[in-house]
Coordinates of C-alpha atoms and ligand atoms in Angstrom, one line a residue:
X1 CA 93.0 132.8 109.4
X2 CA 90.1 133.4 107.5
X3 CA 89.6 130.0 105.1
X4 CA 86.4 130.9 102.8
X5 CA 87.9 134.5 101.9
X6 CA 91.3 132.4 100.8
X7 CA 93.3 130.5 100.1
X8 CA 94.4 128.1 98.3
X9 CA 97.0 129.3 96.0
X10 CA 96.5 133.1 98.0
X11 CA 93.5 133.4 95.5
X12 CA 90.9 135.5 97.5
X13 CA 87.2 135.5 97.1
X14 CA 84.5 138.0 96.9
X15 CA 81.7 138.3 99.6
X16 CA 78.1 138.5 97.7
X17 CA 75.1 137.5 99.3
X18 CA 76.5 136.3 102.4
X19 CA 79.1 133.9 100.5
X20 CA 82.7 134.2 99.1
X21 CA 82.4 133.5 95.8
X22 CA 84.7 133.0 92.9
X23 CA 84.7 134.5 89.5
X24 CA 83.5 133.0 86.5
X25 CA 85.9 135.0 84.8
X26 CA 88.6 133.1 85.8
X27 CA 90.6 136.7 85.6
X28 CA 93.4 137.0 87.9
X29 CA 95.2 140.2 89.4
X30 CA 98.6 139.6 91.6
X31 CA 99.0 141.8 94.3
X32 CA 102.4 141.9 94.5
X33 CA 104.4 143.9 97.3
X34 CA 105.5 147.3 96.7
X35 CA 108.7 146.4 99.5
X36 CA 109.7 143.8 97.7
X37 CA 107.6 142.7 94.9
X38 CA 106.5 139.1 96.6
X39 CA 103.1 137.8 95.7
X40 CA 100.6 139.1 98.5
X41 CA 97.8 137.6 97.1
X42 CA 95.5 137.4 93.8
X43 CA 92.3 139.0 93.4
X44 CA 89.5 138.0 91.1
X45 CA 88.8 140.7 87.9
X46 CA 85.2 140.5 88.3
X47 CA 82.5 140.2 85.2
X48 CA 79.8 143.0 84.6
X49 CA 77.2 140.0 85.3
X50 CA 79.0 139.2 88.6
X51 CA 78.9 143.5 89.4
X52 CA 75.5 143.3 88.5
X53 CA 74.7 140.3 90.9
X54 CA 76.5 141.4 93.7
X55 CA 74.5 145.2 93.5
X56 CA 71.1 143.0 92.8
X57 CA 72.0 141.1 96.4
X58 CA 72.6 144.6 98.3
X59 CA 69.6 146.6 96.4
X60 CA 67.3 142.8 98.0
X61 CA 69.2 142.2 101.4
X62 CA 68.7 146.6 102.2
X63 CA 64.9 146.0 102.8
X64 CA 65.4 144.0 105.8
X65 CA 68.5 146.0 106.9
X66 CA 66.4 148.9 107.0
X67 CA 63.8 147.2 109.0
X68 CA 65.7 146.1 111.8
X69 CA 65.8 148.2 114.7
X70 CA 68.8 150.6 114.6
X71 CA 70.2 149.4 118.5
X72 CA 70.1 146.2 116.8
X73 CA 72.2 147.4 113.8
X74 CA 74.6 148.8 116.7
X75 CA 75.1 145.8 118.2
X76 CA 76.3 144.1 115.3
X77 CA 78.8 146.9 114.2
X78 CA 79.8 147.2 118.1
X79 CA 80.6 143.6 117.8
X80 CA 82.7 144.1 114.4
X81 CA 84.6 147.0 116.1
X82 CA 85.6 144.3 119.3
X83 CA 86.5 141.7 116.1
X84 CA 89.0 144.4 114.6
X85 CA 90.3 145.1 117.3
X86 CA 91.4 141.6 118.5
X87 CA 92.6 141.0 114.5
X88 CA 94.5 144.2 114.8
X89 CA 98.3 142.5 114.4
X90 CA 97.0 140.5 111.8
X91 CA 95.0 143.2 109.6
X92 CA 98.0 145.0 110.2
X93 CA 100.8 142.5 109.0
X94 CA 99.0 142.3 105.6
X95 CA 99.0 146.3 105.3
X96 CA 102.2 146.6 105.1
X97 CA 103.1 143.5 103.0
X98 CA 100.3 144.8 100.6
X99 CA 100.9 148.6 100.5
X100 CA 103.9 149.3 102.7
X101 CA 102.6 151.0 105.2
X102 CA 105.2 150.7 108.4
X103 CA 103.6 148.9 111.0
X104 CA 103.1 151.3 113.5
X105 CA 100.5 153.4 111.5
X106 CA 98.8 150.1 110.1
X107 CA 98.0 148.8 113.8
X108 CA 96.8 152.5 114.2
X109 CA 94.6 152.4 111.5
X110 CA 92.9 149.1 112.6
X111 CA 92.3 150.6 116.2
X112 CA 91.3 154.2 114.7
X113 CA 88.5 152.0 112.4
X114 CA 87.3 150.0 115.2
X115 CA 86.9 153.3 117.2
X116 CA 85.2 155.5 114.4
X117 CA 82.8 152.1 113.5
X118 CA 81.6 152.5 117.5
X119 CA 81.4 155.9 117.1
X120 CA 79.1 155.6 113.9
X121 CA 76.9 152.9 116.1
X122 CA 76.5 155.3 119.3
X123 CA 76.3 158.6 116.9
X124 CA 73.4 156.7 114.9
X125 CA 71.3 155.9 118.2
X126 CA 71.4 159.4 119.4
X127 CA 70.4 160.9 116.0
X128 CA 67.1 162.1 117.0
X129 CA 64.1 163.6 113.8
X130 CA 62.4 166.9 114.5
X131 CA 58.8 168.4 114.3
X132 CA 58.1 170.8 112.8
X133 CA 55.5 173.7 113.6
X134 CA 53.8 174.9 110.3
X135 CA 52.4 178.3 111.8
X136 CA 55.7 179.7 111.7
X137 CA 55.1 180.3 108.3
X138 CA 52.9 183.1 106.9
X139 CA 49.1 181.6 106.4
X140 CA 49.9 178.5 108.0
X141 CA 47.8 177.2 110.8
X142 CA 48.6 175.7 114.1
X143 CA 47.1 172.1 112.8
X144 CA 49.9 171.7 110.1
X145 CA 52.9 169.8 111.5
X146 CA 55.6 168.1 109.6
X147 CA 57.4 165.1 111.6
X148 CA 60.9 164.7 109.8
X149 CA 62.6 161.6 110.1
X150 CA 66.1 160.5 108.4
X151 CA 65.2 157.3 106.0
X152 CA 67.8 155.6 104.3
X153 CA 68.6 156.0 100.3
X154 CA 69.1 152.4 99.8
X155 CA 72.4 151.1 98.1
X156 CA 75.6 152.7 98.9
X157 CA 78.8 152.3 96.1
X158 CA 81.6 152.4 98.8
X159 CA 85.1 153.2 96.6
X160 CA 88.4 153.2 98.9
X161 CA 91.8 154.1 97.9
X162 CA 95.1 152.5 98.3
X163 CA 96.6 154.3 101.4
X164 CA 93.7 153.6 103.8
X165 CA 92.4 150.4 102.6
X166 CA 90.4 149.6 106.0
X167 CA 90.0 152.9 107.5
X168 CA 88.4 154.5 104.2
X169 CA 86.6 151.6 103.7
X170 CA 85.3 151.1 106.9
X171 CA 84.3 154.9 107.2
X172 CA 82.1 154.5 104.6
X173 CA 81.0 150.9 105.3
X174 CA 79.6 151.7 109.0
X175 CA 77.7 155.5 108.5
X176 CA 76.1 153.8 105.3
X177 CA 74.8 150.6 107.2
X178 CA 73.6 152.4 110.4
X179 CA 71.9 154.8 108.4
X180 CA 70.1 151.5 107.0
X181 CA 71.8 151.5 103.6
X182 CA 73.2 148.2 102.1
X183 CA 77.0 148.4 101.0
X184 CA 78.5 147.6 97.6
X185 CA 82.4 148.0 98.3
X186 CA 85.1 148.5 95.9
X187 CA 88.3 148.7 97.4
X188 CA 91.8 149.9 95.5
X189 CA 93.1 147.1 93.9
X190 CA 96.3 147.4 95.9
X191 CA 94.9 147.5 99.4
X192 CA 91.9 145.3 98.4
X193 CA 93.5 142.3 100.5
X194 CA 93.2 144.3 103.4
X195 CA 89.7 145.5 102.7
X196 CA 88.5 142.2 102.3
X197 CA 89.8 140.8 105.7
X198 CA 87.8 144.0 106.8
X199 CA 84.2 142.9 105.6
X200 CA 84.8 139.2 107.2
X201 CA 84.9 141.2 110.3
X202 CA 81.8 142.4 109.6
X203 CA 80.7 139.2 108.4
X204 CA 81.9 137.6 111.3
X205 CA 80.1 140.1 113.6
X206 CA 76.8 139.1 111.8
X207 CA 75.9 141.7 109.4
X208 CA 73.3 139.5 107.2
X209 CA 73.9 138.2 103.7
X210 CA 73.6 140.6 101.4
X211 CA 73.8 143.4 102.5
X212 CA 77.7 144.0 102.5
X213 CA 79.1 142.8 99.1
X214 CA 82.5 143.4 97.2
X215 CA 83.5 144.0 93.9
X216 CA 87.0 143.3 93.0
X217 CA 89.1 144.2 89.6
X218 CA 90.6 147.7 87.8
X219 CA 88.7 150.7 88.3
X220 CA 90.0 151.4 84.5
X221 CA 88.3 147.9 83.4
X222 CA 84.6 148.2 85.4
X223 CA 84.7 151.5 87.3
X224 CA 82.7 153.3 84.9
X225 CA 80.1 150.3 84.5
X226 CA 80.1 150.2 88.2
X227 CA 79.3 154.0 89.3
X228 CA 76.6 153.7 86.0
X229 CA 74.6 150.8 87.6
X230 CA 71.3 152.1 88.1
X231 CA 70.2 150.1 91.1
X232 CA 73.4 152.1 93.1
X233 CA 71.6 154.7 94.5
X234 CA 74.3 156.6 96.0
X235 CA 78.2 156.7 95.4
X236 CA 81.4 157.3 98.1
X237 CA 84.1 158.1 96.9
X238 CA 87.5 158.7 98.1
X239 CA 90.9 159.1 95.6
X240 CA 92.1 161.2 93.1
X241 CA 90.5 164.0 91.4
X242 CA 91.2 163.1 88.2
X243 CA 89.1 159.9 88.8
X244 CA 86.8 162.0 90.6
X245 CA 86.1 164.1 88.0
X246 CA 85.3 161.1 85.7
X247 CA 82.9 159.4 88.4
X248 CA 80.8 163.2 88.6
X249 CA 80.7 163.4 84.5
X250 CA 79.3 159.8 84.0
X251 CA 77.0 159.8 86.5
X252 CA 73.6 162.0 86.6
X253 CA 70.9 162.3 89.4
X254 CA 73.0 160.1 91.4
X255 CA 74.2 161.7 95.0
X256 CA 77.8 161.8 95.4
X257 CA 80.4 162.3 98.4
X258 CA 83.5 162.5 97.3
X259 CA 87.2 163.3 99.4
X260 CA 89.5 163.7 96.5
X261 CA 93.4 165.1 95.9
X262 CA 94.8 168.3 98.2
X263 CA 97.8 170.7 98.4
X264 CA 97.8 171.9 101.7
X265 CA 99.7 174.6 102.9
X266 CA 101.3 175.4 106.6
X267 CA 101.3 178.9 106.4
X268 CA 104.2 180.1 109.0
X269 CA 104.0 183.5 110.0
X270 CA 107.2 185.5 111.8
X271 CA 105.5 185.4 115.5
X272 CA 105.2 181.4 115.0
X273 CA 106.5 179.2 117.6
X274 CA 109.3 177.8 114.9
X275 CA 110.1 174.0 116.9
X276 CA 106.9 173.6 117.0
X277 CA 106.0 174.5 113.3
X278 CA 108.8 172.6 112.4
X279 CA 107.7 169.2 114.1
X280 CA 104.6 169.5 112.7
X281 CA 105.1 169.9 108.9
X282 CA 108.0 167.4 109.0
X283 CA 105.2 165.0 110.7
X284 CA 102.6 166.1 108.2
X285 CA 104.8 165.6 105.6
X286 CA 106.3 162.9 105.3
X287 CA 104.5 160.4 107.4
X288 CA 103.4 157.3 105.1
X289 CA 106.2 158.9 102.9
X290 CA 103.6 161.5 102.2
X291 CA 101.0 159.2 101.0
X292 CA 98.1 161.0 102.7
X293 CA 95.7 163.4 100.8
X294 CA 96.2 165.6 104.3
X295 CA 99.9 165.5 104.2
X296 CA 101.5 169.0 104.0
X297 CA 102.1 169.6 100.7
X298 CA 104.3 173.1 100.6
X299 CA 105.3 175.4 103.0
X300 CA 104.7 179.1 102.8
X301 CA 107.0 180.9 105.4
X302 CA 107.4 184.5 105.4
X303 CA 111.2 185.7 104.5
X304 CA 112.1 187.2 107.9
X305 CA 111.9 183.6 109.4
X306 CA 112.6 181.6 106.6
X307 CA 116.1 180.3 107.2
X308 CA 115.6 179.6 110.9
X309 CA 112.8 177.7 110.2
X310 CA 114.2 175.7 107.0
X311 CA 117.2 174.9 109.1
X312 CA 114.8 173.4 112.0
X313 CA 113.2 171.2 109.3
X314 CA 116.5 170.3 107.7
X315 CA 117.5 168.5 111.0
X316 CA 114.0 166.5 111.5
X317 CA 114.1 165.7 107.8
X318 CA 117.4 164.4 107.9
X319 CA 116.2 162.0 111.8
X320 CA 113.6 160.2 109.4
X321 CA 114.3 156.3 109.1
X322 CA 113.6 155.0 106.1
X323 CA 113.3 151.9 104.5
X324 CA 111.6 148.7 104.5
X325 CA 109.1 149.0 107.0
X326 CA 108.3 144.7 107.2
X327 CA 111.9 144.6 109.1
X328 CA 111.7 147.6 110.7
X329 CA 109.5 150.8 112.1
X330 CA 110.1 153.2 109.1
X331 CA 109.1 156.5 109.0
X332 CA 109.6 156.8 104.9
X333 CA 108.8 153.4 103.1
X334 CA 108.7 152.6 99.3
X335 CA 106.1 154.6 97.3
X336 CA 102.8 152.3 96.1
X337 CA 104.5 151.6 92.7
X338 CA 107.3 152.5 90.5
X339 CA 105.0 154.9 88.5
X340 CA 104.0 157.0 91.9
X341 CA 107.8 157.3 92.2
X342 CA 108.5 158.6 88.7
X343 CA 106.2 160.7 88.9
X344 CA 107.6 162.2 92.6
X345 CA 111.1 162.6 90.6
X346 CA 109.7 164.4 87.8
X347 CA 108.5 167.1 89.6
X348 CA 112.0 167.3 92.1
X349 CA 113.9 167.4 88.4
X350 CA 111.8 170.2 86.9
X351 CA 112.2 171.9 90.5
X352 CA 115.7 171.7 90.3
X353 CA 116.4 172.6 86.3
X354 CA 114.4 175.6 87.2
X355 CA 116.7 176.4 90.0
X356 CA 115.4 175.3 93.3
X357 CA 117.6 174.4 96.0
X358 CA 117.3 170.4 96.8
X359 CA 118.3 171.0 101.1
X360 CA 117.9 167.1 101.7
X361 CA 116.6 163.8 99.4
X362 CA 116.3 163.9 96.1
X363 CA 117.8 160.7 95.1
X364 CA 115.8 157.5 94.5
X365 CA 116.3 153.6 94.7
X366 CA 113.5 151.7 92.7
X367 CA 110.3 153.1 94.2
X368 CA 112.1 154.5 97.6
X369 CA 112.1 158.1 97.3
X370 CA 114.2 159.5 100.1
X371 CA 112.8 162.3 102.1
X372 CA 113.3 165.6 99.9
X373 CA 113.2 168.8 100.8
X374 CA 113.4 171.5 98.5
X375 CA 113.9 175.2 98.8
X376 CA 113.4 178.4 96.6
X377 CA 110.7 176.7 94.5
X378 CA 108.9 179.4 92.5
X379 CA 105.4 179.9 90.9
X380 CA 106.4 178.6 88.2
X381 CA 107.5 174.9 89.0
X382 CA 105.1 172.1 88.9
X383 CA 106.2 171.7 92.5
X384 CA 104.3 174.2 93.9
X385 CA 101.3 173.1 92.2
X386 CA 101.2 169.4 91.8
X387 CA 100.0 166.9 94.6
X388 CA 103.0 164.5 94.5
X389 CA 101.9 161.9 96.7
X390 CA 105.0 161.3 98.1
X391 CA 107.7 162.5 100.4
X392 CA 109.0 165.6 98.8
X393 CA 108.4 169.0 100.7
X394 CA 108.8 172.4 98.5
X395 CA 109.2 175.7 100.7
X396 CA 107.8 178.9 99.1
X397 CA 109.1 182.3 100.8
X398 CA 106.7 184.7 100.8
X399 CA 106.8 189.0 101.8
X400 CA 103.9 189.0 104.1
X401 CA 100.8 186.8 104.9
X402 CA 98.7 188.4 102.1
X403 CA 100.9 187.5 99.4
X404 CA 100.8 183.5 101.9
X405 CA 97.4 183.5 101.4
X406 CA 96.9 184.5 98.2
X407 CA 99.3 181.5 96.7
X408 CA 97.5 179.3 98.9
X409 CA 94.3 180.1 97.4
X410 CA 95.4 180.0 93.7
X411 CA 95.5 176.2 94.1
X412 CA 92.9 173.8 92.2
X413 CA 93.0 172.3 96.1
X414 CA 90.8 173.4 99.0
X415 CA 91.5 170.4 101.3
X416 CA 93.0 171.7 104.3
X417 CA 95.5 174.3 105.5
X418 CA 97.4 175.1 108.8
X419 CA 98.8 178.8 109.8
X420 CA 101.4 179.0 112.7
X421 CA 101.4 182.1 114.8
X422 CA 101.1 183.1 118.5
X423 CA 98.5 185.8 117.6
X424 CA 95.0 184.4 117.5
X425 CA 93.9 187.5 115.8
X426 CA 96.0 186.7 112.8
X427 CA 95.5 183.0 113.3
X428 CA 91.8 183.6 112.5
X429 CA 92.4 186.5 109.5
X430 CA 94.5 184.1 107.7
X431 CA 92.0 181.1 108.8
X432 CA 88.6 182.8 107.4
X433 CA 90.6 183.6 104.1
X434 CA 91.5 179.9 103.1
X435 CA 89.2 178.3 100.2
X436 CA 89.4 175.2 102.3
X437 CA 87.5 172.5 104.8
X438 CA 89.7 172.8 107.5
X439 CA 92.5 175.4 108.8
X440 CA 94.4 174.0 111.5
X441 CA 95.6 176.2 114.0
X442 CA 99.4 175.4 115.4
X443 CA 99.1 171.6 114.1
X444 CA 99.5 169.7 110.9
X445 CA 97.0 169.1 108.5
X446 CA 95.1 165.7 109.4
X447 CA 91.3 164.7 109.2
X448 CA 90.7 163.3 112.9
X449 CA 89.7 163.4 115.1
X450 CA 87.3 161.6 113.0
X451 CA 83.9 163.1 114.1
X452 CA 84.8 166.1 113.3
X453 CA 83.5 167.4 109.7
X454 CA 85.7 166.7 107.0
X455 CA 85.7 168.4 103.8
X456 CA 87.1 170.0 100.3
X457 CA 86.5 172.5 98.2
X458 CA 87.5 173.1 94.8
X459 CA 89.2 170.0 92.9
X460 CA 89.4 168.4 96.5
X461 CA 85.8 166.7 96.8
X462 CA 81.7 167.0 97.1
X463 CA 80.0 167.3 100.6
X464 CA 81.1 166.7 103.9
X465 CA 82.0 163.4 105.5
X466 CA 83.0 163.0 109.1
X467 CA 80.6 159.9 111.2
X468 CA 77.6 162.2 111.7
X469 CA 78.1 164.5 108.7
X470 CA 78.9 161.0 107.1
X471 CA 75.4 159.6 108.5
X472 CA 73.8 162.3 107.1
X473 CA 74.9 162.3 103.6
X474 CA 73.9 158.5 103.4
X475 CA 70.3 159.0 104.6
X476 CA 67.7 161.4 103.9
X477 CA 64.9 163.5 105.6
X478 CA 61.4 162.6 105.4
X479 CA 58.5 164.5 106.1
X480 CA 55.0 163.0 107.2
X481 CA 53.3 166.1 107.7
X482 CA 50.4 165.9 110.4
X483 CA 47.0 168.5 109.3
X484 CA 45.1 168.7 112.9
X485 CA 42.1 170.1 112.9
Ligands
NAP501 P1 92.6 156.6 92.6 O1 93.6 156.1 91.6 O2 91.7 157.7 92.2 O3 91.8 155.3 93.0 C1 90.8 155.4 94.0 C2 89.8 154.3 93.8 O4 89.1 154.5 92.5 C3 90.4 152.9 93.6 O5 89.5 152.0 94.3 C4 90.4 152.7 92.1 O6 90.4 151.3 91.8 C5 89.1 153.3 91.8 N1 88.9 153.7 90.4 C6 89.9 153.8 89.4 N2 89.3 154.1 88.2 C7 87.9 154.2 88.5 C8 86.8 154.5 87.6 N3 86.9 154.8 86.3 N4 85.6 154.4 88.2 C9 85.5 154.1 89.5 N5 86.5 153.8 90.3 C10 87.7 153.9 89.8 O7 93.4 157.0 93.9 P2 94.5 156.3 94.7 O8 95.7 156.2 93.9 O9 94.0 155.0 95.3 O10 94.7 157.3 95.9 C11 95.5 158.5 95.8 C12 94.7 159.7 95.5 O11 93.6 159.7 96.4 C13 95.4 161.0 95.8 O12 95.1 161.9 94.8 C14 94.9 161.4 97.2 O13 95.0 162.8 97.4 C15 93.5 160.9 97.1 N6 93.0 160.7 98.4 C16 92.1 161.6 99.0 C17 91.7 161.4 100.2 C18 90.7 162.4 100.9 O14 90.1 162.1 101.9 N7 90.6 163.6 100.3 C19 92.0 160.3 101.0 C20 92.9 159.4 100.4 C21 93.4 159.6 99.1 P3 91.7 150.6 91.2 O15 92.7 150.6 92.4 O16 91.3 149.3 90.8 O17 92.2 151.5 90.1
G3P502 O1 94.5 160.3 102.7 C1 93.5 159.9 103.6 C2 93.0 161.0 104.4 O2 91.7 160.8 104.8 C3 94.0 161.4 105.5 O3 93.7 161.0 106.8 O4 94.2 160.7 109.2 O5 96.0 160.8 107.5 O6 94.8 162.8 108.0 P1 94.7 161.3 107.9

């Protein structure tokens, strides 16, 4: 499909200043499949002198960017949006070669990016500045007025993770170029296939040289050389907290976003509808075999309801396909890599040593962990702590919804939460309790619709994304202030 990006021996290419180049380096990574361990493709392990010349192209091409008029800006992303969408089935085929995701939700994720990069387009042309009166203010006269305009902050360090390598690329990608920033992207190693096919679309739409570039290679090997460079001016992030937390201590006076790790609870009280709590979670839960930093992460049911509502979820749990979503539409697919998966069994084992009941799963084959549900898990198992990442549900039963909230709270997390109940009263007691972005009411936890703000708290991130509140972060308000007379 795309020749210059690849391919002669599946070797792809980096896009820097309007070309795709190869490394000097001559350093290799194999993206194998986590299905079935085939070669996907290789990806170049770039030099700190090819990082530094790709963020020298963005920090030169962002002048112009900025200068062009923003419905001209539109036109181009409109047009990449159109491109996605027609290279949907392709895009998607290499998703879930390269990260397993069943084919379903990768087509999805295409047509959800190519949606949310119009929306970024239209949102940016109807972003309007404001004046400013200055007499409003004690000793000010009616001459002073301050005209406040958005300007952009220049370059933007994009950094995507594995399990949305186009969506959370692209959602930083198209806020950050409408708001006039130039883009320095550096997608997940696994899943960078799939962000590169991405920023040909843009290429192909006619975003000018420059002013998207990638960086491929290990976070571990240039990450921290990468979030350092002092001509990045500003640095999206999403992944895990731990790397999160490293990104936040290296860097200083440099503005970050970031969407990190989460735990999130679906708090079920004894009015809630139970079928539909129960369609929810088991959605929530295990959907890209939990591989979602919304996925619900525990249950908190109150004991009078408990066992109605576990068997409910038993019997979706146990209608889940799994398996090898390139043959078939799974709902459960193999886990990113072999370490993801140990690290899913480790905390079912300590679950059930410390005497949790395993109700479904629990059993493993190479990096497919079945769907595992597991009752009676305590305070004091890892399980009810721990982000696993993976398709393992613990249920915590609980006296009343104080004592729900309360173990909600004690997390690290503050990503999102849902409460189930029939009583809007208590939907909103337990709702303005939560240390979190988001409560959803009677749904699972998700982030879209995708204009709406997105957010965590605590261990779970830094500012708001979301394509205005995403728009905003990337760009800045100016003042000119006006002195009349
Ligand atoms: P990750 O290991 O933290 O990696 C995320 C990105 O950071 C990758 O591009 C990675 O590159 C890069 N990276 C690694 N070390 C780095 C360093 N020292 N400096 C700069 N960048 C570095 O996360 P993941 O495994 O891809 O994703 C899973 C985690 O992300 C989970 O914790 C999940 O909850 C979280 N997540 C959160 C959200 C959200 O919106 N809140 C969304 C998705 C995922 P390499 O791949 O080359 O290591
Ligand atoms: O894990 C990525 C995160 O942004 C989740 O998105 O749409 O699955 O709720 P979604």
């Amino acid at each position: 499909m795309f020749n210059d990006l690849c391919c002669k021996d599946k070797i792809y290419r980096n896009y820097v200043g309007g070309e795709w180049v190869k490394s000097e380096t001559s350093k290799l990574i194999s993206i194998n499949s986590p299905v079935d361990g085939s070669l996907v493709g290789k990806v170049q392990a770039m030099s700190k002198e090819e990082v530094d010349y790709a963020i020298q192209n963005a920090k030169e091409a962002q002048k112009q960017w900025d200068k062009m008029p923003i419905n001209k800006r539109a036109t181009i992303l409109l047009k990449a949006a159109d491109l996605l969408d027609e290279k949907a089935e392709e895009i998607a085929n290499i998703m879930v070669l390269e990260i397993a995701k069943d084919k379903k939700s990768a087509i999805s994720e295409v047509n959800r990016t190519a949606d949310y990069i119009r929306f970024s387009a239209d949102t940016a042309k109807n972003m309007a500045g404001e004046t400013l009166p200055g007499e409003s203010f004690p000793g000010t006269g009616k001459g002073k007025i301050s005209i406040v305009n958005r300007v952009s902050l220049g370059v933007v360090l994009a950094i995507s993770p594995f399990n949305y390598p186009v969506n959370l690329s692209a959602s930083k990608i198209a806020p950050a170029l409408m708001a006039g920033n130039s883009v320095v992207l550096k997608p997940a190693t696994q899943g960078s296939i799939s962000a590169l096919h991405l920023v040909r679309v843009f290429q192909e739409a006619g975003v000018p040289a420059g002013v998207i570039n990638t960086i491929t290679g290990r976070g571990s090997e240039i990450g921290d050389y990468v979030v350092g460079h002092p001509l990045v001016d500003f640095i999206n992030f999403t992944g895990s907290t731990e790397i999160g937390l490293r990104i936040s201590g290296i860097t200083t006076m440099k503005p970050l976003l970031m969407e990190l790790g989460g735990k999130d609870a679906a708090i079920v009280l004894e009015d809630a509808d139970l079928d539909l709590a129960a369609h929810n979670i088991v959605a929530g839960a295990y959907s890209y075999s939990g591989q979602r930093c919304t996925a619900v992460k525990r249950i908190l049911v109150i004991d009078k309801v408990a066992d109605e509502l576990v068997k409910k979820v038993r019997e979706k749990v146990k209608l889940l396909k799994v398996g090898n979503p390139i043959n078939e539409q799974v709902d459960v697919v193999p886990l990113i890599d072999d370490k993801a998966a140990d690290y899913v069994e480790s905390l079912i084992l300590e679950s059930k040593e410390k005497g949790a009941t395993i109700l479904e799963g629990g059993n493993r084959e190479g990096n497919l962990i079945y769907p595992t549900l597991v009752d009676n898990v305590t305070l004091d198992m890892r399980l009810a702590w721990e982000e696993p990442f993976g398709p393992v549900l613990p249920i915590i039963r609980v006296n009343n919804v104080d004592e729900a909230i309360s173990i909600a709270n004690k997390s690290e997390y503050g990503l999102q939460s849902s409460v189930f109940t029939r009583d809007i009263n208590k939907a909103f007691y337990v709702a303005n309790k939560l240390e979190v972005g988001t409560v959803q009411i009677n749904n699972k936890t998700e982030r879209g619709p995708d204009h709406f703000p997105f957010s965590g708290v605590k261990a779970s991130g830094i500012g708001t994304q979301g394509i205005r509140y995403s728009i905003e972060a990337m760009s800045r308000p100016k003042a000119i202030v006006l002195n009349i007379e």
